[in-house]
CSV table of N, CA and C in Angstrom, one decimal:
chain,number,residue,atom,x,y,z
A,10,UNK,N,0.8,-1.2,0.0
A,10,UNK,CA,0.0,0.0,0.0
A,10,UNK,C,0.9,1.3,0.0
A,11,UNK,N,1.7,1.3,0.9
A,11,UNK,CA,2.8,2.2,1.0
A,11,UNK,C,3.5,2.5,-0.2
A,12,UNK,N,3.9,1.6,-1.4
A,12,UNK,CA,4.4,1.4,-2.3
A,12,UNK,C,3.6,1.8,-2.9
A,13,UNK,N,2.5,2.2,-3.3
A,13,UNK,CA,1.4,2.4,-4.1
A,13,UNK,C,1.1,3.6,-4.1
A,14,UNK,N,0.9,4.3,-3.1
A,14,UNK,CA,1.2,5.8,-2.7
A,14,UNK,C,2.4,6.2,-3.0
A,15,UNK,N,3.4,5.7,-2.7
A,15,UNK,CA,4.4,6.7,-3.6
A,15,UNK,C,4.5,6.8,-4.6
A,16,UNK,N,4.2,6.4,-5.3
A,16,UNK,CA,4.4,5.6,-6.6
A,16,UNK,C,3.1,6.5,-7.5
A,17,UNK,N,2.4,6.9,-6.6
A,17,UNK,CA,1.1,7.7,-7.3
A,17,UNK,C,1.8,9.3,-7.0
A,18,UNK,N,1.8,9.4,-5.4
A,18,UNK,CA,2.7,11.0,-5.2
A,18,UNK,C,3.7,11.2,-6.4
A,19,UNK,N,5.0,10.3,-6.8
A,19,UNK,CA,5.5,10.8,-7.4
A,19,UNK,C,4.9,11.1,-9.4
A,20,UNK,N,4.5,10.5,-9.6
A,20,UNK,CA,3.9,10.7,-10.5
A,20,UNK,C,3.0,12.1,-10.9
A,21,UNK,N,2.0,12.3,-9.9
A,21,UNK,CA,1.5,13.5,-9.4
A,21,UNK,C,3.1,15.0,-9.6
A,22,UNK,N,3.7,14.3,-8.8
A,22,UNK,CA,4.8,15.7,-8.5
A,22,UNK,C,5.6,15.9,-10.2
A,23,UNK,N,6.4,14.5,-10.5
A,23,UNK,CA,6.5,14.8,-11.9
A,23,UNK,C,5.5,15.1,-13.3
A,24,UNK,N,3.6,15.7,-13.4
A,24,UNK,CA,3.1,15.5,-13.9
A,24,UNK,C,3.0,16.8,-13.8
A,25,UNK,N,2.8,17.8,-12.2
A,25,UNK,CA,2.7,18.8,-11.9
A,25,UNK,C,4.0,19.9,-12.6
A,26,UNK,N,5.4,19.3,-12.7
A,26,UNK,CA,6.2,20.0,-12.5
A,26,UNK,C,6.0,19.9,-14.2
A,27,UNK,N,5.5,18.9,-15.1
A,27,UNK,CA,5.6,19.3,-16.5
A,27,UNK,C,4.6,20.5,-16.6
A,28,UNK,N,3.9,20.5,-16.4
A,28,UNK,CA,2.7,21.1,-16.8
A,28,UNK,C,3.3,23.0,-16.4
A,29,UNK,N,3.7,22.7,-15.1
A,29,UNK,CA,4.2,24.0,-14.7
A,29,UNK,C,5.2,25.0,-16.0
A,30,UNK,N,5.9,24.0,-16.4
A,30,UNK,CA,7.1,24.3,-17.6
A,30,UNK,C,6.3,24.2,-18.9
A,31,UNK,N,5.4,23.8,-19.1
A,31,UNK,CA,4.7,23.5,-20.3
A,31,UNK,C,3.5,25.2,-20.5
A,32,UNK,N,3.3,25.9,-19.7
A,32,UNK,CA,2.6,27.0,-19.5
A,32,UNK,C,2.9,28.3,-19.2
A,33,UNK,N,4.5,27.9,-18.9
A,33,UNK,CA,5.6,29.2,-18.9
A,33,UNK,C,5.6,30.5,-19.8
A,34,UNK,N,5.1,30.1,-21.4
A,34,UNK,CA,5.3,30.7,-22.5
A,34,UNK,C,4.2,31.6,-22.5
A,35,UNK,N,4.2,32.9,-22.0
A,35,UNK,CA,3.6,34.1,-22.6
A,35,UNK,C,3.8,35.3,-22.5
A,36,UNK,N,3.7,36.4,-22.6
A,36,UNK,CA,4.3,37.5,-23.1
A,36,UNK,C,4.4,38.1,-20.9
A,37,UNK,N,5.5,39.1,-21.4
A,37,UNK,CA,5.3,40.0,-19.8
A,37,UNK,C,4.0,40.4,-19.8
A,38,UNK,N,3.5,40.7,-18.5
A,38,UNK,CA,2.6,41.4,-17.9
A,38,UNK,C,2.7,42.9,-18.3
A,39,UNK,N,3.9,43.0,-18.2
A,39,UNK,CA,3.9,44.6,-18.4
A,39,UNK,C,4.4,45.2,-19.7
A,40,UNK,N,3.2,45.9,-20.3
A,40,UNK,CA,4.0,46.4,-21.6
A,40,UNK,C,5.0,46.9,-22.1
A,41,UNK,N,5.7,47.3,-21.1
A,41,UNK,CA,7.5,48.3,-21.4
A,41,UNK,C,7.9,46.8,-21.0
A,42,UNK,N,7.8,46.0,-20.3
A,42,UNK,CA,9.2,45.4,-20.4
A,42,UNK,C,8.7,44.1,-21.8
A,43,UNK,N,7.1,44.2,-22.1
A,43,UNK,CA,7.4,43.1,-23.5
A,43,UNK,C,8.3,44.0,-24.5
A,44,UNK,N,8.2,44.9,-24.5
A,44,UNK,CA,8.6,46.0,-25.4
A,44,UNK,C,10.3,45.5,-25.5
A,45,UNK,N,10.6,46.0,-24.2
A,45,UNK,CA,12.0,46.0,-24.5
A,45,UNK,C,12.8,45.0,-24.7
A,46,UNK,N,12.3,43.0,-24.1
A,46,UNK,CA,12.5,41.9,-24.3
A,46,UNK,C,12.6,42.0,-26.2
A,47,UNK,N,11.1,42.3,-26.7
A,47,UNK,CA,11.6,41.7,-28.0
A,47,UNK,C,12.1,42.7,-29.0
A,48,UNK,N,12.4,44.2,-28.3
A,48,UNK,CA,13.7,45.0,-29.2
A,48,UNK,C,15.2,44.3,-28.8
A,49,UNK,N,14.9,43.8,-27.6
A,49,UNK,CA,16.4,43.2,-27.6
A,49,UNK,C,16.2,41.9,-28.6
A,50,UNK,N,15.7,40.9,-28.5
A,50,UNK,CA,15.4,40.0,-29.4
A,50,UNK,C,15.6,40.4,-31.3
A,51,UNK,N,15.2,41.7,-31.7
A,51,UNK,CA,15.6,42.0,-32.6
A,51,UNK,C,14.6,42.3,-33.4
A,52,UNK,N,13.3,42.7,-32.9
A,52,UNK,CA,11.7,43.1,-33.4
A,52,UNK,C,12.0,44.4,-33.4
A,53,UNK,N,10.8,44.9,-34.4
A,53,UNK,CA,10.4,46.3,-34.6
A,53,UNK,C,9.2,45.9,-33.4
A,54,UNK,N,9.1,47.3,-32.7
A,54,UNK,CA,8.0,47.0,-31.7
A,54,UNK,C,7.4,48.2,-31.5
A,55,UNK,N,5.9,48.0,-31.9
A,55,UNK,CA,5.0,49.5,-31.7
A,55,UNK,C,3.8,49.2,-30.7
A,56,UNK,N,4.3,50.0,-29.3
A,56,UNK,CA,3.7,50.3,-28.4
A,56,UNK,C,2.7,51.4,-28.5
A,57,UNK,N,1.1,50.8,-28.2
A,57,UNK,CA,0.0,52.2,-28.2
A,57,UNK,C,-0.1,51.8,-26.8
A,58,UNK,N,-0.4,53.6,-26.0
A,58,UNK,CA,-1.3,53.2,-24.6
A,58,UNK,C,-2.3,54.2,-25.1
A,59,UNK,N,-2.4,55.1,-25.7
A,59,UNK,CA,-3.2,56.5,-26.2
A,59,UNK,C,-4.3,56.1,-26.6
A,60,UNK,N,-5.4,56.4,-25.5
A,60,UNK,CA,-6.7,55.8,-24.8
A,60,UNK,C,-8.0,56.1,-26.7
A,61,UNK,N,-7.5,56.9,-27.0
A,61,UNK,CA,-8.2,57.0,-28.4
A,61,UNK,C,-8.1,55.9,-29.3
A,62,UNK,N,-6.7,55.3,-29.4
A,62,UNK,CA,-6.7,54.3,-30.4
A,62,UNK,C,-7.2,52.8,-29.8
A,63,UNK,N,-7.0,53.0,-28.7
A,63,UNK,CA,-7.4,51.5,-27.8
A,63,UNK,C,-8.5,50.9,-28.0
A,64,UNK,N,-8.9,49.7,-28.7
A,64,UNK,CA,-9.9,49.0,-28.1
A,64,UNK,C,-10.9,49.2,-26.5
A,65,UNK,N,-12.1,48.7,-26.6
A,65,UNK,CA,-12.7,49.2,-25.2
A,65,UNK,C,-12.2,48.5,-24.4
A,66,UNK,N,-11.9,49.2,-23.2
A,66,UNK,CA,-11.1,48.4,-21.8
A,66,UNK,C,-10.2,47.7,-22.2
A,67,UNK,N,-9.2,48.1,-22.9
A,67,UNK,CA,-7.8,48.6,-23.1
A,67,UNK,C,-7.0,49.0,-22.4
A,68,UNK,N,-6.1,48.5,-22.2
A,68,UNK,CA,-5.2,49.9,-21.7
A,68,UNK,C,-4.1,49.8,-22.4
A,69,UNK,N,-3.3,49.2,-23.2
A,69,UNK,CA,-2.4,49.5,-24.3
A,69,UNK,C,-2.7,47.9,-24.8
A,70,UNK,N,-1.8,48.2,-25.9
A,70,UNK,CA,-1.8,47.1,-27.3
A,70,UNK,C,-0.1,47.7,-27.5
A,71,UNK,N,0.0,46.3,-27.9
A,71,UNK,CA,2.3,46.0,-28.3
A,71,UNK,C,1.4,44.7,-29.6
A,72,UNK,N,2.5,45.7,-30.6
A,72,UNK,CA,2.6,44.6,-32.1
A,72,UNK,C,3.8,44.6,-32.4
A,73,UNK,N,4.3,43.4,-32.6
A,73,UNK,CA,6.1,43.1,-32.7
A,73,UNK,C,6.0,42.6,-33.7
A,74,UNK,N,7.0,42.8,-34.8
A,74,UNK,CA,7.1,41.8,-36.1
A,74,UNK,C,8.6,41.6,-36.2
A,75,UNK,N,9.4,40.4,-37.0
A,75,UNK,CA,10.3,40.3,-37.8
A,75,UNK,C,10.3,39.7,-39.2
A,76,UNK,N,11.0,39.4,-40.0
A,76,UNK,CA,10.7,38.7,-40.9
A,76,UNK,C,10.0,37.2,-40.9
A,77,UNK,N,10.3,36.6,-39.8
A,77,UNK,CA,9.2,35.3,-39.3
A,77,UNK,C,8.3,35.1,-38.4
A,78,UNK,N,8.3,36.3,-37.4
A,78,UNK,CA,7.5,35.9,-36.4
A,78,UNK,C,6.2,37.5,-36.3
A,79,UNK,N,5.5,37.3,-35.9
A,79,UNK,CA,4.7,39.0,-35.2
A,79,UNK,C,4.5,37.9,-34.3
A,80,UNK,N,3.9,39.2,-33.5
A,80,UNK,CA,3.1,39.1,-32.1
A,80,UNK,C,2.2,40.5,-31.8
A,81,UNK,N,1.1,39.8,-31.7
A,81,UNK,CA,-0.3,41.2,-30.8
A,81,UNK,C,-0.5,40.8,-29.7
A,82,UNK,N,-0.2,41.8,-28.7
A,82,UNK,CA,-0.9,41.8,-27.3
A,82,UNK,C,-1.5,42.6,-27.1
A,83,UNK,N,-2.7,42.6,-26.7
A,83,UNK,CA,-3.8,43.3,-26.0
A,83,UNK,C,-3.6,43.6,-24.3
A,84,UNK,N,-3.5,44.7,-23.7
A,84,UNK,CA,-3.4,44.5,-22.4
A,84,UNK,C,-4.3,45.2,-21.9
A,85,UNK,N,-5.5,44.2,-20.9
A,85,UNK,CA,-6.7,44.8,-20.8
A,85,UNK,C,-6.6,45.6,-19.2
A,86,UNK,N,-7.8,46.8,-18.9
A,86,UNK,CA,-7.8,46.8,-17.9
A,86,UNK,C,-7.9,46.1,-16.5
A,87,UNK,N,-9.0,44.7,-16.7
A,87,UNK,CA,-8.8,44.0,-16.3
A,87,UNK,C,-9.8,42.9,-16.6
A,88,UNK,N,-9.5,41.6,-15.7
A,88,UNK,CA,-9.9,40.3,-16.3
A,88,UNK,C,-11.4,40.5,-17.1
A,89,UNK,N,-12.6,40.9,-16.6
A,89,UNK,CA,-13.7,41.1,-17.3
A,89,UNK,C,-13.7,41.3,-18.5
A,90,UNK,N,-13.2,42.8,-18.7
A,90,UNK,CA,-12.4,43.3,-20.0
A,90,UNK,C,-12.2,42.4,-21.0
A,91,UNK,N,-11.0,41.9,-21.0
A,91,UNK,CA,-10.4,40.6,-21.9
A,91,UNK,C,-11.4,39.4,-21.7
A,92,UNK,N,-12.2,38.9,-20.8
A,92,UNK,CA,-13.0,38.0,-21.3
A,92,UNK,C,-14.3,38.3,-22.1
A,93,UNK,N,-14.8,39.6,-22.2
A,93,UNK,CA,-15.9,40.2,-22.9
A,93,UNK,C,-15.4,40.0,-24.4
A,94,UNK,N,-14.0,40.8,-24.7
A,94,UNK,CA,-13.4,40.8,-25.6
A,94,UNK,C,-13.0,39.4,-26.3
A,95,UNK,N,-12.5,38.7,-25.7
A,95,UNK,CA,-12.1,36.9,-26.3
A,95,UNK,C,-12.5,36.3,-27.6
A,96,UNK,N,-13.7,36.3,-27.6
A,96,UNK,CA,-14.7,36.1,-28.6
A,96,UNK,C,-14.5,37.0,-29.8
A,97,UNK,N,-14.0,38.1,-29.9
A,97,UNK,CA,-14.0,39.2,-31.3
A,97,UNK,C,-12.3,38.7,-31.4
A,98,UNK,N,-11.7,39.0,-30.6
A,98,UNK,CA,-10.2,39.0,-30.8
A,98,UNK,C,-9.8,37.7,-31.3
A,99,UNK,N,-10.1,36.6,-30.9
A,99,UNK,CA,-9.8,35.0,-31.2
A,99,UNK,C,-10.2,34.8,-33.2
A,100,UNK,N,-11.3,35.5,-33.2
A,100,UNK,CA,-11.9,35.7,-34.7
A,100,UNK,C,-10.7,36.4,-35.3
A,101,UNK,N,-10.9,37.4,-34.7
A,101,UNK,CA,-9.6,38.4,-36.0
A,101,UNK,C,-7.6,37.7,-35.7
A,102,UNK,N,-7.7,37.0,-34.6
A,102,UNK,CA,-6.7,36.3,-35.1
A,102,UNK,C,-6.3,35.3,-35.8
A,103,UNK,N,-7.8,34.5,-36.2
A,103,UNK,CA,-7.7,33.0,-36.9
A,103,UNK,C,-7.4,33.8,-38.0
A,104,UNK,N,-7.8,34.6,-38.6
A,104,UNK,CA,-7.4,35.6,-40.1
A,104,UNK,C,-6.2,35.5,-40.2
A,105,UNK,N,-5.1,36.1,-38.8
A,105,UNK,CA,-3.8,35.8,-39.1
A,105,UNK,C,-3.0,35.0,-39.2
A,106,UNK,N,-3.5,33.6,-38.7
A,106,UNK,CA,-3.2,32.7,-38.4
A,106,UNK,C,-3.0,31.8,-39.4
A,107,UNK,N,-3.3,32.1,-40.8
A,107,UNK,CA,-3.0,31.5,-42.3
A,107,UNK,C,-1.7,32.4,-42.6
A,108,UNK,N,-1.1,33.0,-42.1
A,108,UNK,CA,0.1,33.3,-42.6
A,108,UNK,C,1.5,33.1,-42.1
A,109,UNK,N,0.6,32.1,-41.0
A,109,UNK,CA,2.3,32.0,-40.2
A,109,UNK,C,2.1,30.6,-39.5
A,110,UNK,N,3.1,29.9,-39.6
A,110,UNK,CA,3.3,28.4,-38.9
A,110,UNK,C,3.2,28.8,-37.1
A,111,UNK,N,2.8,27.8,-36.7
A,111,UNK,CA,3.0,27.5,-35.1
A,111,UNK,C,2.5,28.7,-34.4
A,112,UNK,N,1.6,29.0,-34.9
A,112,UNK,CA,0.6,30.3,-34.4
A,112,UNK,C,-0.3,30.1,-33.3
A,113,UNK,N,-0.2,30.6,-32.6
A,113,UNK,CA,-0.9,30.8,-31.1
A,113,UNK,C,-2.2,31.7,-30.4
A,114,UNK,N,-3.3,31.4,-29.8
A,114,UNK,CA,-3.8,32.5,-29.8
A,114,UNK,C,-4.3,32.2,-28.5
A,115,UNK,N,-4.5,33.4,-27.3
A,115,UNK,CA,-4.4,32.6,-25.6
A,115,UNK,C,-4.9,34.5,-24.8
A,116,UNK,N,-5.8,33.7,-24.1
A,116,UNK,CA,-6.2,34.8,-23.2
A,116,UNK,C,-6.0,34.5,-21.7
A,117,UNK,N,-4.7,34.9,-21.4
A,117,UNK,CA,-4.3,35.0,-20.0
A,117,UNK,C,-4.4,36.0,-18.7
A,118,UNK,N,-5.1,36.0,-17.8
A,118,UNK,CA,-5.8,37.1,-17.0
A,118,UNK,C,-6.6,38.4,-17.6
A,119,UNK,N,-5.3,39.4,-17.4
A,119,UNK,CA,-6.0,40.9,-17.9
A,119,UNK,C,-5.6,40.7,-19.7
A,120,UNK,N,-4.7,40.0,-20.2
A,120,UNK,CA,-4.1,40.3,-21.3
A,120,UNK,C,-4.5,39.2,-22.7
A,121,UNK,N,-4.9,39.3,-23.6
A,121,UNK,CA,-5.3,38.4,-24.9
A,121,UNK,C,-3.6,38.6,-25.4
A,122,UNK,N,-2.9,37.7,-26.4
A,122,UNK,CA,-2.0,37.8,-26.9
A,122,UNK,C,-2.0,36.3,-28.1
A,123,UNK,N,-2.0,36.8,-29.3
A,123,UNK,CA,-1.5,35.7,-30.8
A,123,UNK,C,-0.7,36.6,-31.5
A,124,UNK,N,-0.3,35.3,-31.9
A,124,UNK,CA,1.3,35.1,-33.3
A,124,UNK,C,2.3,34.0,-32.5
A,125,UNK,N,3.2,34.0,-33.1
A,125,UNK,CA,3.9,32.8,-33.4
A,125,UNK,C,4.4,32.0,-32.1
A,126,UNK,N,4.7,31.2,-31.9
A,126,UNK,CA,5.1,30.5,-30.7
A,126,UNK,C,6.6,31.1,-30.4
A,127,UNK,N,7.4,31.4,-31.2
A,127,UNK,CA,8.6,32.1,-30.9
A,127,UNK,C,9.2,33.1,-30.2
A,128,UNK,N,7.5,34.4,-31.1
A,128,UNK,CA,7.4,35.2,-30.7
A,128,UNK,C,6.8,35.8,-29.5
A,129,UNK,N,5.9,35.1,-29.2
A,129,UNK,CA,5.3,34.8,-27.5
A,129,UNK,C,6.7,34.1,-26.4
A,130,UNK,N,7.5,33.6,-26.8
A,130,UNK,CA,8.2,32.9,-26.3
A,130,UNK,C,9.4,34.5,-25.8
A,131,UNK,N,9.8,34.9,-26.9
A,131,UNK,CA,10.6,35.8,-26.7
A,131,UNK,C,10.0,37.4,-26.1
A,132,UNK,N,9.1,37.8,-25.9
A,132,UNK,CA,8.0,38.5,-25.0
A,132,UNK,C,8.2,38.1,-23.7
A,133,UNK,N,8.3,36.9,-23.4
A,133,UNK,CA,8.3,36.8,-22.0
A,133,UNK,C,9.3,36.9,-21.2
């Protein structure tokens, strides 16, 4: 019985710790530092916070491109916000999503974010 239980704990612990590493990949929380992550990476990177151009319950938008990768992030004011939004945004990303391999699209807390797995990767 004793053997059986560990034997399940461990499994549990190594199943937990994938999953942990497996969900690591998405952009900063904060928009100056996705900014600055993927100008060091080597993107053109256009930061809006200017409440006119924003989407509703917005608070800024970062679009990063290079010759293979973009990335949009949406950073909402908060969670409600982005889940109202999910539904329109998910649509206008499957559009983009025929032009680029390993394309991503994920609404995490306050923030929506799609494009490439690379480029989400290098955002964070």
């Amino acid at each position: 019985m004793k053997r059986t239980i560990s034997l399940i704990l461990a499994i549990a612990c190594i199943l937990g710790c994938v999953l942990s590493f497996a969900s690591c990949a998405k952009p900063a929380n904060d928009p100056e530092k996705a900014k600055e992550k993927l100008e060091a990476e080597g993107y053109v990177v256009v930061l809006n916070t200017t409440d006119l151009l924003l989407p509703d319950g917005a608070k800024a938008t970062l679009l990063a491109t290079t010759k293979d990768d973009y990335l949009m992030v949406i950073y909402y004011e908060d969670n409600a916000a982005a889940k109202d939004a999910w539904e329109e945004v998910k649509a206008d990303a499957e559009k983009k999503a025929e032009e680029y391999e390993d394309f991503v699209c994920e609404r995490s807390g306050k923030m929506i974010y799609y494009g490439t797995k690379q480029a989400v990767k290098d955002a964070g």
